[in-house]
Amino acid sequence: MLEEKGILKVSSSFLARSMNLTASQVRQDFCNFGEFGQQGYGYDVIRLKNEILKILGLTKRYSVIILGAGNIGRALAGYGGFLRDGFEVKAVFDEKSDIELENGLPLLSMDSLQEYVKQEKPDIAVIAVPGQSAYEVAKKAVDFGIKSLWNFAPIDLKFDGVCVENIFMSDSLYVLAYKMNH
Amino acid sequence: MLEEKGILKVSSSFLARSMNLTASQVRQDFCNFGEFGQQGYGYDVIRLKNEILKILGLTKRYSVIILGAGNIGRALAGYGGFLRDGFEVKAVFDEKSDIELENGLPLLSMDSLQEYVKQEKPDIAVIAVPGQSAYEVAKKAVDFGIKSLWNFAPIDLKFDGVCVENIFMSDSLYVLAYKMNH
DNA sequence: TAGATTGTTAATCGATTAACAATC
DNA sequence: TAGATTGTTAATCGATTAACAATC
């Protein structure tokens, strides 16, 4: 955002203010990854952005498949925003492969998953199936060679040597309810 | 889950194992909210569940409106799972109120939001509009009387006296990328 | 009674904060 | 040079862990 506004430098105290942190926290955290500031000046916005992109691994591109063409699966497939960050959705898989997708993405049968993963080697599989089938589907994907899962099902997936990030939406809703009552 | 399996009691060490915590953590945390265990026995599953529901505020019902009928808004509207926890989606609002919803929920024009909120007093508004319009839409909702926001837009909403819970999906995807590279 | 497991205290650990010398 | 702000050390704080008396 700073880059878009044409702002060239930024201080730890400014960053802290805009993210509800302390300046110390910001500097300590950056320092863990190197020294990319300059005393008396602050951080160069472009440099800082690039360093953070490097740290996060967002300088690469990632190919993504979505498992499940229900509400969430279709919503993610339809949302183009991730592409900007380098995540490209390549295909959607579902048991019922006759559902129509609105955006020209291939909708494939779950039966063709093994073949697809073997050939295309997608980087990330999104688990967008109902909770009951989530483990089974994730297990398949992992067995076929997927090394990274973005999980929207409300279960704790865990496989050796596989990266998992969870979006536990109902947990978040529970936290909202808690906040409303305290 | 334990209740559904007909299991009557559970120990802090069992809970710890299934959630990747330590038994001490589980007991310390529970103890902050009261004493609902029994030495030498453990925790009564039903009692524990009820205590947690009470702590979270999930013994009440909440009425929910969804602002934005795009991919995410429609996905949330179509997903019935939150109902089970007491969150009932009442209506969806969008600028273009001619989009069709598949599930019989009323799709209303954003212009009718003020009137609706005044009359129906929904507990929670879901922000499911694009990032650019998210602040504006949230501000409206809050001005009209909404006290609680479940935010799916990638901006940090903050209003005095309003509860906010964020689902920052792209942040989660960045974390996944980070994990893949470390 | 013996075994199990809580509630709770004390010890340990790590993260946050404060402070400041280095330096642009 | 004077002002600003980093990188980094030391002090503070809070959370996690370990331990155990209480007690079912």
mmCIF file of C-alpha atoms (C1' of nucleotides) in Angstrom:
data_model
loop_
_atom_site.group_PDB
_atom_site.id
_atom_site.type_symbol
_atom_site.label_atom_id
_atom_site.label_comp_id
_atom_site.label_asym_id
_atom_site.label_seq_id
_atom_site.Cartn_x
_atom_site.Cartn_y
_atom_site.Cartn_z
ATOM 1 C CA MET A 1 0.000 0.000 0.000
ATOM 2 C CA LEU A 2 2.806 2.411 0.831
ATOM 3 C CA GLU A 3 4.458 1.563 -2.473
ATOM 4 C CA GLU A 4 1.217 2.302 -4.333
ATOM 5 C CA LYS A 5 0.985 5.651 -2.578
ATOM 6 C CA GLY A 6 4.505 6.437 -3.746
ATOM 7 C CA ILE A 7 5.911 6.580 -0.215
ATOM 8 C CA LEU A 8 9.618 5.799 -0.262
ATOM 9 C CA LYS A 9 10.540 5.198 3.387
ATOM 10 C CA VAL A 10 8.799 4.045 6.520
ATOM 11 C CA SER A 11 9.794 3.871 10.183
ATOM 12 C CA SER A 12 9.237 1.041 12.619
ATOM 13 C CA SER A 13 7.049 3.353 14.689
ATOM 14 C CA PHE A 14 4.809 4.133 11.715
ATOM 15 C CA LEU A 15 4.449 0.443 10.880
ATOM 16 C CA ALA A 16 3.785 -0.306 14.539
ATOM 17 C CA ARG A 17 1.036 2.283 14.733
ATOM 18 C CA SER A 18 -0.715 0.972 11.641
ATOM 19 C CA MET A 19 -0.635 -2.622 12.848
ATOM 20 C CA ASN A 20 -1.233 -2.213 16.578
ATOM 21 C CA LEU A 21 2.242 -3.337 17.535
ATOM 22 C CA THR A 22 5.138 -1.587 19.229
ATOM 23 C CA ALA A 23 8.086 -0.208 17.308
ATOM 24 C CA SER A 24 10.322 -2.595 19.250
ATOM 25 C CA GLN A 25 8.326 -5.578 18.083
ATOM 26 C CA VAL A 26 8.583 -4.512 14.466
ATOM 27 C CA ARG A 27 12.340 -3.992 14.659
ATOM 28 C CA GLN A 28 12.945 -7.193 16.637
ATOM 29 C CA ASP A 29 10.956 -9.200 14.129
ATOM 30 C CA PHE A 30 12.630 -7.724 11.058
ATOM 31 C CA CYS A 31 16.006 -8.213 12.699
ATOM 32 C CA ASN A 32 15.418 -11.949 12.924
ATOM 33 C CA PHE A 33 15.543 -12.064 9.141
ATOM 34 C CA GLY A 34 18.395 -9.669 8.519
ATOM 35 C CA GLU A 35 19.168 -5.982 8.601
ATOM 36 C CA PHE A 36 17.196 -4.112 6.029
ATOM 37 C CA GLY A 37 16.800 -0.757 7.707
ATOM 38 C CA GLN A 38 19.056 2.213 7.972
ATOM 39 C CA GLN A 39 19.739 4.185 11.145
ATOM 40 C CA GLY A 40 18.319 7.666 11.084
ATOM 41 C CA TYR A 41 16.315 6.904 7.946
ATOM 42 C CA GLY A 42 14.010 3.956 8.449
ATOM 43 C CA TYR A 43 13.146 1.220 5.975
ATOM 44 C CA ASP A 44 13.101 1.643 2.231
ATOM 45 C CA VAL A 45 9.554 0.691 1.238
ATOM 46 C CA ILE A 46 10.445 -1.206 -1.934
ATOM 47 C CA ARG A 47 13.351 -3.013 -0.296
ATOM 48 C CA LEU A 48 11.238 -3.906 2.742
ATOM 49 C CA LYS A 49 8.433 -5.239 0.575
ATOM 50 C CA ASN A 50 10.854 -7.357 -1.406
ATOM 51 C CA GLU A 51 12.491 -8.719 1.742
ATOM 52 C CA ILE A 52 9.087 -9.683 3.138
ATOM 53 C CA LEU A 53 8.081 -11.296 -0.146
ATOM 54 C CA LYS A 54 11.318 -13.291 -0.043
ATOM 55 C CA ILE A 55 10.770 -14.316 3.596
ATOM 56 C CA LEU A 56 7.221 -15.485 2.866
ATOM 57 C CA GLY A 57 8.207 -17.250 -0.333
ATOM 58 C CA LEU A 58 5.974 -15.068 -2.478
ATOM 59 C CA THR A 59 8.553 -14.492 -5.174
ATOM 60 C CA LYS A 60 7.661 -17.858 -6.663
ATOM 61 C CA ARG A 61 4.474 -18.891 -8.416
ATOM 62 C CA TYR A 62 2.316 -21.693 -7.054
ATOM 63 C CA SER A 63 -0.130 -23.908 -8.903
ATOM 64 C CA VAL A 64 -3.253 -24.743 -6.960
ATOM 65 C CA ILE A 65 -6.008 -27.311 -7.299
ATOM 66 C CA ILE A 66 -9.289 -27.111 -5.426
ATOM 67 C CA LEU A 67 -10.823 -30.300 -4.070
ATOM 68 C CA GLY A 68 -14.573 -29.871 -3.738
ATOM 69 C CA ALA A 69 -16.885 -27.797 -5.936
ATOM 70 C CA GLY A 70 -19.397 -26.899 -3.228
ATOM 71 C CA ASN A 71 -20.009 -23.386 -1.949
ATOM 72 C CA ILE A 72 -16.496 -22.735 -0.727
ATOM 73 C CA GLY A 73 -14.739 -24.497 -3.580
ATOM 74 C CA ARG A 74 -16.663 -22.516 -6.180
ATOM 75 C CA ALA A 75 -16.189 -19.264 -4.299
ATOM 76 C CA LEU A 76 -12.419 -19.775 -4.201
ATOM 77 C CA ALA A 77 -12.332 -20.839 -7.836
ATOM 78 C CA GLY A 78 -14.274 -17.722 -8.784
ATOM 79 C CA TYR A 79 -12.129 -15.329 -6.783
ATOM 80 C CA GLY A 80 -9.286 -14.017 -8.886
ATOM 81 C CA GLY A 81 -7.490 -12.184 -6.098
ATOM 82 C CA PHE A 82 -4.976 -14.881 -5.224
ATOM 83 C CA LEU A 83 -3.556 -14.834 -8.707
ATOM 84 C CA ARG A 84 -2.045 -11.415 -8.001
ATOM 85 C CA ASP A 85 0.030 -12.989 -5.227
ATOM 86 C CA GLY A 86 1.239 -15.779 -7.467
ATOM 87 C CA PHE A 87 -1.278 -18.498 -6.662
ATOM 88 C CA GLU A 88 -2.879 -19.858 -9.807
ATOM 89 C CA VAL A 89 -5.906 -22.134 -9.609
ATOM 90 C CA LYS A 90 -5.516 -24.786 -12.297
ATOM 91 C CA ALA A 91 -8.505 -27.086 -11.773
ATOM 92 C CA VAL A 92 -11.367 -28.020 -9.483
ATOM 93 C CA PHE A 93 -12.169 -31.604 -8.532
ATOM 94 C CA ASP A 94 -15.455 -33.012 -7.302
ATOM 95 C CA GLU A 95 -17.254 -36.328 -7.006
ATOM 96 C CA LYS A 96 -20.016 -34.879 -9.146
ATOM 97 C CA SER A 97 -18.078 -33.582 -12.091
ATOM 98 C CA ASP A 98 -21.173 -32.441 -13.947
ATOM 99 C CA ILE A 99 -21.583 -29.252 -11.931
ATOM 100 C CA GLU A 100 -20.895 -26.236 -14.075
ATOM 101 C CA LEU A 101 -18.176 -23.758 -13.246
ATOM 102 C CA GLU A 102 -18.768 -20.174 -14.255
ATOM 103 C CA ASN A 103 -15.243 -19.189 -15.050
ATOM 104 C CA GLY A 104 -13.796 -21.577 -17.567
ATOM 105 C CA LEU A 105 -11.763 -23.591 -15.071
ATOM 106 C CA PRO A 106 -11.748 -27.333 -15.756
ATOM 107 C CA LEU A 107 -14.003 -29.245 -13.360
ATOM 108 C CA LEU A 108 -12.628 -32.760 -13.120
ATOM 109 C CA SER A 109 -13.790 -35.955 -11.472
ATOM 110 C CA MET A 110 -12.172 -36.972 -8.199
ATOM 111 C CA ASP A 111 -11.267 -40.207 -9.995
ATOM 112 C CA SER A 112 -8.848 -38.366 -12.226
ATOM 113 C CA LEU A 113 -7.025 -36.760 -9.283
ATOM 114 C CA GLN A 114 -4.185 -39.305 -9.128
ATOM 115 C CA GLU A 115 -3.420 -39.013 -12.816
ATOM 116 C CA TYR A 116 -3.621 -35.222 -12.669
ATOM 117 C CA VAL A 117 -1.347 -34.842 -9.645
ATOM 118 C CA LYS A 118 1.173 -37.245 -11.157
ATOM 119 C CA GLN A 119 1.297 -35.324 -14.409
ATOM 120 C CA GLU A 120 0.825 -31.716 -13.367
ATOM 121 C CA LYS A 121 2.411 -31.814 -9.890
ATOM 122 C CA PRO A 122 0.369 -28.946 -8.436
ATOM 123 C CA ASP A 123 1.986 -27.226 -5.455
ATOM 124 C CA ILE A 124 -1.077 -26.808 -3.260
ATOM 125 C CA ALA A 125 -4.393 -28.605 -2.809
ATOM 126 C CA VAL A 126 -7.284 -26.721 -1.243
ATOM 127 C CA ILE A 127 -9.520 -28.935 0.898
ATOM 128 C CA ALA A 128 -12.999 -27.575 0.251
ATOM 129 C CA VAL A 129 -15.082 -30.699 0.852
ATOM 130 C CA PRO A 130 -17.435 -31.278 3.810
ATOM 131 C CA GLY A 131 -15.862 -32.229 7.142
ATOM 132 C CA GLN A 132 -16.859 -35.878 6.894
ATOM 133 C CA SER A 133 -14.948 -36.525 3.688
ATOM 134 C CA ALA A 134 -12.122 -34.059 4.332
ATOM 135 C CA TYR A 135 -9.652 -36.515 5.857
ATOM 136 C CA GLU A 136 -10.234 -39.104 3.155
ATOM 137 C CA VAL A 137 -9.829 -36.590 0.334
ATOM 138 C CA ALA A 138 -6.763 -35.001 1.922
ATOM 139 C CA LYS A 139 -5.209 -38.440 2.475
ATOM 140 C CA LYS A 140 -5.708 -39.273 -1.186
ATOM 141 C CA ALA A 141 -4.140 -36.014 -2.312
ATOM 142 C CA VAL A 142 -1.157 -36.580 -0.031
ATOM 143 C CA ASP A 143 -0.748 -40.187 -1.149
ATOM 144 C CA PHE A 144 -0.778 -39.013 -4.750
ATOM 145 C CA GLY A 145 2.050 -36.590 -4.024
ATOM 146 C CA ILE A 146 0.584 -33.273 -2.788
ATOM 147 C CA LYS A 147 2.956 -31.600 -0.339
ATOM 148 C CA SER A 148 0.843 -28.667 0.806
ATOM 149 C CA LEU A 149 -2.770 -28.322 1.963
ATOM 150 C CA TRP A 150 -4.941 -25.258 2.485
ATOM 151 C CA ASN A 151 -7.710 -26.652 4.605
ATOM 152 C CA PHE A 152 -11.212 -25.202 4.948
ATOM 153 C CA ALA A 153 -12.732 -28.270 6.625
ATOM 154 C CA PRO A 154 -13.220 -28.063 10.402
ATOM 155 C CA ILE A 155 -10.812 -30.891 11.202
ATOM 156 C CA ASP A 156 -7.144 -30.883 12.118
ATOM 157 C CA LEU A 157 -5.336 -32.445 9.170
ATOM 158 C CA LYS A 158 -1.826 -33.676 9.779
ATOM 159 C CA PHE A 159 0.493 -35.702 7.545
ATOM 160 C CA ASP A 160 4.215 -36.282 7.783
ATOM 161 C CA GLY A 161 6.168 -33.949 5.566
ATOM 162 C CA VAL A 162 3.079 -32.043 4.431
ATOM 163 C CA CYS A 163 2.472 -28.327 5.102
ATOM 164 C CA VAL A 164 -1.025 -27.514 6.311
ATOM 165 C CA GLU A 165 -2.711 -24.185 6.879
ATOM 166 C CA ASN A 166 -6.215 -24.167 8.272
ATOM 167 C CA ILE A 167 -9.069 -21.705 7.850
ATOM 168 C CA PHE A 168 -11.309 -22.651 10.752
ATOM 169 C CA MET A 169 -14.233 -20.384 10.019
ATOM 170 C CA SER A 170 -16.525 -21.625 12.740
ATOM 171 C CA ASP A 171 -13.792 -21.151 15.353
ATOM 172 C CA SER A 172 -13.623 -17.535 14.254
ATOM 173 C CA LEU A 173 -17.382 -17.209 14.580
ATOM 174 C CA TYR A 174 -17.190 -18.685 18.105
ATOM 175 C CA VAL A 175 -14.553 -16.118 19.000
ATOM 176 C CA LEU A 176 -16.868 -13.407 17.704
ATOM 177 C CA ALA A 177 -19.643 -14.734 19.929
ATOM 178 C CA TYR A 178 -17.220 -14.748 22.869
ATOM 179 C CA LYS A 179 -16.226 -11.139 22.210
ATOM 180 C CA MET A 180 -19.892 -10.124 21.998
ATOM 181 C CA ASN A 181 -20.426 -11.506 25.505
ATOM 182 C CA HIS A 182 -17.360 -10.010 27.210
ATOM 183 C CA MET B 1 -17.428 -35.395 19.301
ATOM 184 C CA LEU B 2 -16.866 -37.228 22.572
ATOM 185 C CA GLU B 3 -20.519 -36.713 23.437
ATOM 186 C CA GLU B 4 -21.584 -38.180 20.099
ATOM 187 C CA LYS B 5 -19.388 -41.201 20.737
ATOM 188 C CA GLY B 6 -21.132 -41.687 24.078
ATOM 189 C CA ILE B 7 -17.965 -41.057 26.076
ATOM 190 C CA LEU B 8 -18.849 -39.779 29.551
ATOM 191 C CA LYS B 9 -15.587 -38.481 31.001
ATOM 192 C CA VAL B 10 -12.344 -37.092 29.671
ATOM 193 C CA SER B 11 -9.002 -36.167 31.270
ATOM 194 C CA SER B 12 -6.889 -33.080 30.686
ATOM 195 C CA SER B 13 -4.145 -35.309 29.319
ATOM 196 C CA PHE B 14 -6.483 -36.858 26.746
ATOM 197 C CA LEU B 15 -7.705 -33.442 25.637
ATOM 198 C CA ALA B 16 -4.120 -32.205 25.522
ATOM 199 C CA ARG B 17 -3.022 -35.073 23.314
ATOM 200 C CA SER B 18 -5.858 -34.531 20.855
ATOM 201 C CA MET B 19 -5.188 -30.799 20.549
ATOM 202 C CA ASN B 20 -1.390 -30.673 20.697
ATOM 203 C CA LEU B 21 -1.313 -28.945 24.065
ATOM 204 C CA THR B 22 -0.012 -29.979 27.450
ATOM 205 C CA ALA B 23 -2.288 -31.237 30.192
ATOM 206 C CA SER B 24 -1.177 -28.294 32.319
ATOM 207 C CA GLN B 25 -2.312 -25.847 29.684
ATOM 208 C CA VAL B 26 -5.727 -27.458 29.456
ATOM 209 C CA ARG B 27 -6.226 -27.403 33.226
ATOM 210 C CA GLN B 28 -4.871 -23.873 33.629
ATOM 211 C CA ASP B 29 -7.163 -22.597 30.920
ATOM 212 C CA PHE B 30 -10.280 -24.311 32.239
ATOM 213 C CA CYS B 31 -9.451 -23.107 35.732
ATOM 214 C CA ASN B 32 -9.596 -19.507 34.570
ATOM 215 C CA PHE B 33 -13.309 -19.971 34.005
ATOM 216 C CA GLY B 34 -14.174 -22.042 37.074
ATOM 217 C CA GLU B 35 -13.742 -25.524 38.439
ATOM 218 C CA PHE B 36 -15.598 -28.043 36.386
ATOM 219 C CA GLY B 37 -13.439 -31.106 36.851
ATOM 220 C CA GLN B 38 -13.221 -33.675 39.611
ATOM 221 C CA GLN B 39 -9.997 -34.971 41.116
ATOM 222 C CA GLY B 40 -9.303 -38.584 40.302
ATOM 223 C CA TYR B 41 -12.059 -38.620 37.686
ATOM 224 C CA GLY B 42 -11.522 -35.961 35.072
ATOM 225 C CA TYR B 43 -14.107 -33.807 33.322
ATOM 226 C CA ASP B 44 -17.696 -34.847 32.687
ATOM 227 C CA VAL B 45 -18.057 -34.560 28.920
ATOM 228 C CA ILE B 46 -21.583 -33.100 28.907
ATOM 229 C CA ARG B 47 -20.819 -30.673 31.706
ATOM 230 C CA LEU B 48 -17.572 -29.596 30.044
ATOM 231 C CA LYS B 49 -19.291 -29.050 26.723
ATOM 232 C CA ASN B 50 -21.967 -26.944 28.372
ATOM 233 C CA GLU B 51 -19.423 -24.875 30.288
ATOM 234 C CA ILE B 52 -17.525 -24.177 27.078
ATOM 235 C CA LEU B 53 -20.736 -23.262 25.252
ATOM 236 C CA LYS B 54 -21.535 -20.860 28.071
ATOM 237 C CA ILE B 55 -18.032 -19.343 28.019
ATOM 238 C CA LEU B 56 -18.199 -18.796 24.266
ATOM 239 C CA GLY B 57 -21.740 -17.453 24.368
ATOM 240 C CA LEU B 58 -23.080 -20.240 22.170
ATOM 241 C CA THR B 59 -26.130 -20.907 24.293
ATOM 242 C CA LYS B 60 -27.864 -17.969 22.622
ATOM 243 C CA ARG B 61 -29.043 -17.647 19.055
ATOM 244 C CA TYR B 62 -27.666 -14.988 16.744
ATOM 245 C CA SER B 63 -29.272 -13.432 13.693
ATOM 246 C CA VAL B 64 -26.878 -12.726 10.864
ATOM 247 C CA ILE B 65 -27.004 -10.644 7.709
ATOM 248 C CA ILE B 66 -24.510 -10.964 4.888
ATOM 249 C CA LEU B 67 -23.311 -7.828 3.126
ATOM 250 C CA GLY B 68 -22.190 -8.696 -0.376
ATOM 251 C CA ALA B 69 -23.579 -11.387 -2.674
ATOM 252 C CA GLY B 70 -20.360 -12.184 -4.474
ATOM 253 C CA ASN B 71 -18.502 -15.476 -4.297
ATOM 254 C CA ILE B 72 -17.927 -15.455 -0.558
ATOM 255 C CA GLY B 73 -21.279 -13.968 0.365
ATOM 256 C CA ARG B 74 -23.171 -16.564 -1.648
ATOM 257 C CA ALA B 75 -21.000 -19.383 -0.318
ATOM 258 C CA LEU B 76 -21.709 -18.368 3.268
ATOM 259 C CA ALA B 77 -25.393 -17.900 2.536
ATOM 260 C CA GLY B 78 -25.541 -21.359 0.998
ATOM 261 C CA TYR B 79 -23.685 -23.084 3.806
ATOM 262 C CA GLY B 80 -26.104 -24.334 6.416
ATOM 263 C CA GLY B 81 -23.523 -25.449 8.945
ATOM 264 C CA PHE B 82 -23.518 -22.320 11.088
ATOM 265 C CA LEU B 83 -27.190 -22.757 11.865
ATOM 266 C CA ARG B 84 -26.332 -25.768 14.015
ATOM 267 C CA ASP B 85 -24.269 -23.506 16.254
ATOM 268 C CA GLY B 86 -27.060 -20.984 16.587
ATOM 269 C CA PHE B 87 -26.130 -18.520 13.840
ATOM 270 C CA GLU B 88 -29.049 -17.909 11.514
ATOM 271 C CA VAL B 89 -28.568 -16.060 8.239
ATOM 272 C CA LYS B 90 -31.609 -13.848 7.720
ATOM 273 C CA ALA B 91 -30.831 -11.922 4.546
ATOM 274 C CA VAL B 92 -28.157 -11.016 2.030
ATOM 275 C CA PHE B 93 -27.552 -7.454 0.815
ATOM 276 C CA ASP B 94 -25.893 -6.334 -2.388
ATOM 277 C CA GLU B 95 -25.706 -3.298 -4.626
ATOM 278 C CA LYS B 96 -27.012 -5.408 -7.451
ATOM 279 C CA SER B 97 -30.094 -6.894 -5.870
ATOM 280 C CA ASP B 98 -31.107 -8.732 -9.013
ATOM 281 C CA ILE B 99 -28.643 -11.558 -8.530
ATOM 282 C CA GLU B 100 -30.456 -14.774 -7.750
ATOM 283 C CA LEU B 101 -29.858 -16.709 -4.558
ATOM 284 C CA GLU B 102 -30.245 -20.460 -4.742
ATOM 285 C CA ASN B 103 -31.590 -21.066 -1.295
ATOM 286 C CA GLY B 104 -34.648 -18.957 -0.707
ATOM 287 C CA LEU B 105 -32.899 -16.300 1.371
ATOM 288 C CA PRO B 106 -34.048 -12.770 0.652
ATOM 289 C CA LEU B 107 -31.558 -10.791 -1.407
ATOM 290 C CA LEU B 108 -32.077 -7.135 -0.617
ATOM 291 C CA SER B 109 -30.678 -3.912 -1.982
ATOM 292 C CA MET B 110 -27.952 -2.172 0.010
ATOM 293 C CA ASP B 111 -30.313 0.835 0.033
ATOM 294 C CA SER B 112 -32.703 -1.006 2.299
ATOM 295 C CA LEU B 113 -29.992 -1.852 4.852
ATOM 296 C CA GLN B 114 -30.765 1.029 7.224
ATOM 297 C CA GLU B 115 -34.463 0.258 7.357
ATOM 298 C CA TYR B 116 -33.765 -3.466 7.800
ATOM 299 C CA VAL B 117 -31.227 -3.047 10.597
ATOM 300 C CA LYS B 118 -33.517 -0.588 12.400
ATOM 301 C CA GLN B 119 -36.442 -2.985 12.251
ATOM 302 C CA GLU B 120 -34.853 -6.409 12.584
ATOM 303 C CA LYS B 121 -31.817 -5.540 14.703
ATOM 304 C CA PRO B 122 -29.602 -8.361 13.438
ATOM 305 C CA ASP B 123 -26.796 -9.357 15.812
ATOM 306 C CA ILE B 124 -24.005 -9.818 13.297
ATOM 307 C CA ALA B 125 -23.142 -8.428 9.860
ATOM 308 C CA VAL B 126 -20.797 -10.395 7.638
ATOM 309 C CA ILE B 127 -18.568 -8.187 5.497
ATOM 310 C CA ALA B 128 -18.318 -10.089 2.223
ATOM 311 C CA VAL B 129 -17.738 -7.229 -0.207
ATOM 312 C CA PRO B 130 -14.473 -6.488 -2.048
ATOM 313 C CA GLY B 131 -11.689 -4.824 -0.082
ATOM 314 C CA GLN B 132 -12.207 -1.412 -1.690
ATOM 315 C CA SER B 133 -15.797 -1.050 -0.521
ATOM 316 C CA ALA B 134 -15.402 -2.968 2.751
ATOM 317 C CA TYR B 135 -14.753 -0.004 5.019
ATOM 318 C CA GLU B 136 -17.607 2.017 3.547
ATOM 319 C CA VAL B 137 -20.083 -0.850 3.843
ATOM 320 C CA ALA B 138 -18.946 -1.721 7.369
ATOM 321 C CA LYS B 139 -19.169 1.919 8.412
ATOM 322 C CA LYS B 140 -22.753 2.082 7.136
ATOM 323 C CA ALA B 141 -23.707 -1.077 8.992
ATOM 324 C CA VAL B 142 -22.162 0.243 12.204
ATOM 325 C CA ASP B 143 -23.814 3.652 11.810
ATOM 326 C CA PHE B 144 -27.146 1.911 11.332
ATOM 327 C CA GLY B 145 -26.689 0.021 14.595
ATOM 328 C CA ILE B 146 -24.747 -3.183 13.932
ATOM 329 C CA LYS B 147 -22.614 -4.111 16.947
ATOM 330 C CA SER B 148 -20.696 -7.077 15.570
ATOM 331 C CA LEU B 149 -18.794 -7.719 12.340
ATOM 332 C CA TRP B 150 -17.454 -10.919 10.818
ATOM 333 C CA ASN B 151 -15.022 -9.572 8.281
ATOM 334 C CA PHE B 152 -13.804 -11.415 5.173
ATOM 335 C CA ALA B 153 -12.266 -8.356 3.509
ATOM 336 C CA PRO B 154 -8.491 -8.011 3.732
ATOM 337 C CA ILE B 155 -8.566 -4.784 5.751
ATOM 338 C CA ASP B 156 -8.413 -4.174 9.468
ATOM 339 C CA LEU B 157 -11.841 -2.865 10.450
ATOM 340 C CA LYS B 158 -12.112 -1.081 13.772
ATOM 341 C CA PHE B 159 -15.021 0.836 15.277
ATOM 342 C CA ASP B 160 -15.608 1.937 18.861
ATOM 343 C CA GLY B 161 -17.845 -0.453 20.738
ATOM 344 C CA VAL B 162 -18.074 -2.891 17.834
ATOM 345 C CA CYS B 163 -16.799 -6.491 17.959
ATOM 346 C CA VAL B 164 -14.822 -7.562 14.922
ATOM 347 C CA GLU B 165 -13.484 -10.944 13.924
ATOM 348 C CA ASN B 166 -11.444 -11.230 10.767
ATOM 349 C CA ILE B 167 -10.939 -14.059 8.328
ATOM 350 C CA PHE B 168 -7.805 -12.974 6.519
ATOM 351 C CA MET B 169 -7.631 -15.701 3.917
ATOM 352 C CA SER B 170 -4.692 -14.356 1.972
ATOM 353 C CA ASP B 171 -2.639 -14.030 5.163
ATOM 354 C CA SER B 172 -3.252 -17.716 5.730
ATOM 355 C CA LEU B 173 -2.143 -18.489 2.192
ATOM 356 C CA TYR B 174 1.047 -16.449 2.748
ATOM 357 C CA VAL B 175 1.740 -18.462 5.889
ATOM 358 C CA LEU B 176 1.302 -21.632 3.859
ATOM 359 C CA ALA B 177 3.843 -20.344 1.345
ATOM 360 C CA TYR B 178 6.212 -19.536 4.220
ATOM 361 C CA LYS B 179 5.859 -23.040 5.641
ATOM 362 C CA MET B 180 6.518 -24.546 2.217
ATOM 363 C CA ASN B 181 9.841 -22.711 2.078
ATOM 364 C CA HIS B 182 11.104 -23.505 5.586
ATOM 365 C "C1'" DT C 1 -6.815 -48.380 50.601
ATOM 366 C "C1'" DA C 2 -4.481 -47.556 46.013
ATOM 367 C "C1'" DG C 3 -4.723 -45.262 41.672
ATOM 368 C "C1'" DA C 4 -6.005 -41.440 39.104
ATOM 369 C "C1'" DT C 5 -6.461 -36.813 38.115
ATOM 370 C "C1'" DT C 6 -7.756 -32.272 39.373
ATOM 371 C "C1'" DG C 7 -6.694 -27.374 40.966
ATOM 372 C "C1'" DT C 8 -2.963 -24.554 41.987
ATOM 373 C "C1'" DT C 9 1.618 -23.039 43.229
ATOM 374 C "C1'" DA C 10 6.389 -22.318 41.934
ATOM 375 C "C1'" DA C 11 10.024 -22.569 38.374
ATOM 376 C "C1'" DT C 12 11.091 -22.017 33.685
ATOM 377 C "C1'" DC C 13 10.927 -20.193 29.466
ATOM 378 C "C1'" DG C 14 10.155 -17.031 25.773
ATOM 379 C "C1'" DA C 15 8.249 -12.859 24.136
ATOM 380 C "C1'" DT C 16 7.509 -7.997 24.799
ATOM 381 C "C1'" DT C 17 9.102 -3.679 26.208
ATOM 382 C "C1'" DA C 18 12.389 -0.150 27.324
ATOM 383 C "C1'" DA C 19 16.604 1.890 26.645
ATOM 384 C "C1'" DC C 20 20.485 3.405 24.216
ATOM 385 C "C1'" DA C 21 24.799 3.258 21.532
ATOM 386 C "C1'" DA C 22 25.662 3.267 16.683
ATOM 387 C "C1'" DT C 23 25.109 5.762 12.711
ATOM 388 C "C1'" DC C 24 22.752 7.716 8.807
ATOM 389 C "C1'" DT D 1 26.385 19.271 13.642
ATOM 390 C "C1'" DA D 2 21.610 18.042 15.301
ATOM 391 C "C1'" DG D 3 17.773 15.033 14.695
ATOM 392 C "C1'" DA D 4 16.072 10.696 13.620
ATOM 393 C "C1'" DT D 5 15.843 5.968 13.757
ATOM 394 C "C1'" DT D 6 17.942 1.575 13.500
ATOM 395 C "C1'" DG D 7 19.940 -2.789 15.603
ATOM 396 C "C1'" DT D 8 20.557 -4.866 19.861
ATOM 397 C "C1'" DT D 9 21.065 -5.548 24.780
ATOM 398 C "C1'" DA D 10 18.925 -5.825 29.276
ATOM 399 C "C1'" DA D 11 14.705 -5.654 32.114
ATOM 400 C "C1'" DT D 12 10.033 -6.837 32.439
ATOM 401 C "C1'" DC D 13 6.227 -9.342 31.823
ATOM 402 C "C1'" DG D 14 3.245 -13.135 30.922
ATOM 403 C "C1'" DA D 15 2.597 -17.747 29.476
ATOM 404 C "C1'" DT D 16 4.032 -22.492 29.694
ATOM 405 C "C1'" DT D 17 5.680 -26.251 32.227
ATOM 406 C "C1'" DA D 18 6.566 -29.071 36.187
ATOM 407 C "C1'" DA D 19 5.322 -30.587 40.494
ATOM 408 C "C1'" DC D 20 2.391 -31.923 44.101
ATOM 409 C "C1'" DA D 21 -1.101 -31.652 47.757
ATOM 410 C "C1'" DA D 22 -5.967 -32.367 47.728
ATOM 411 C "C1'" DT D 23 -9.384 -35.556 46.900
ATOM 412 C "C1'" DC D 24 -12.427 -38.414 44.248
#
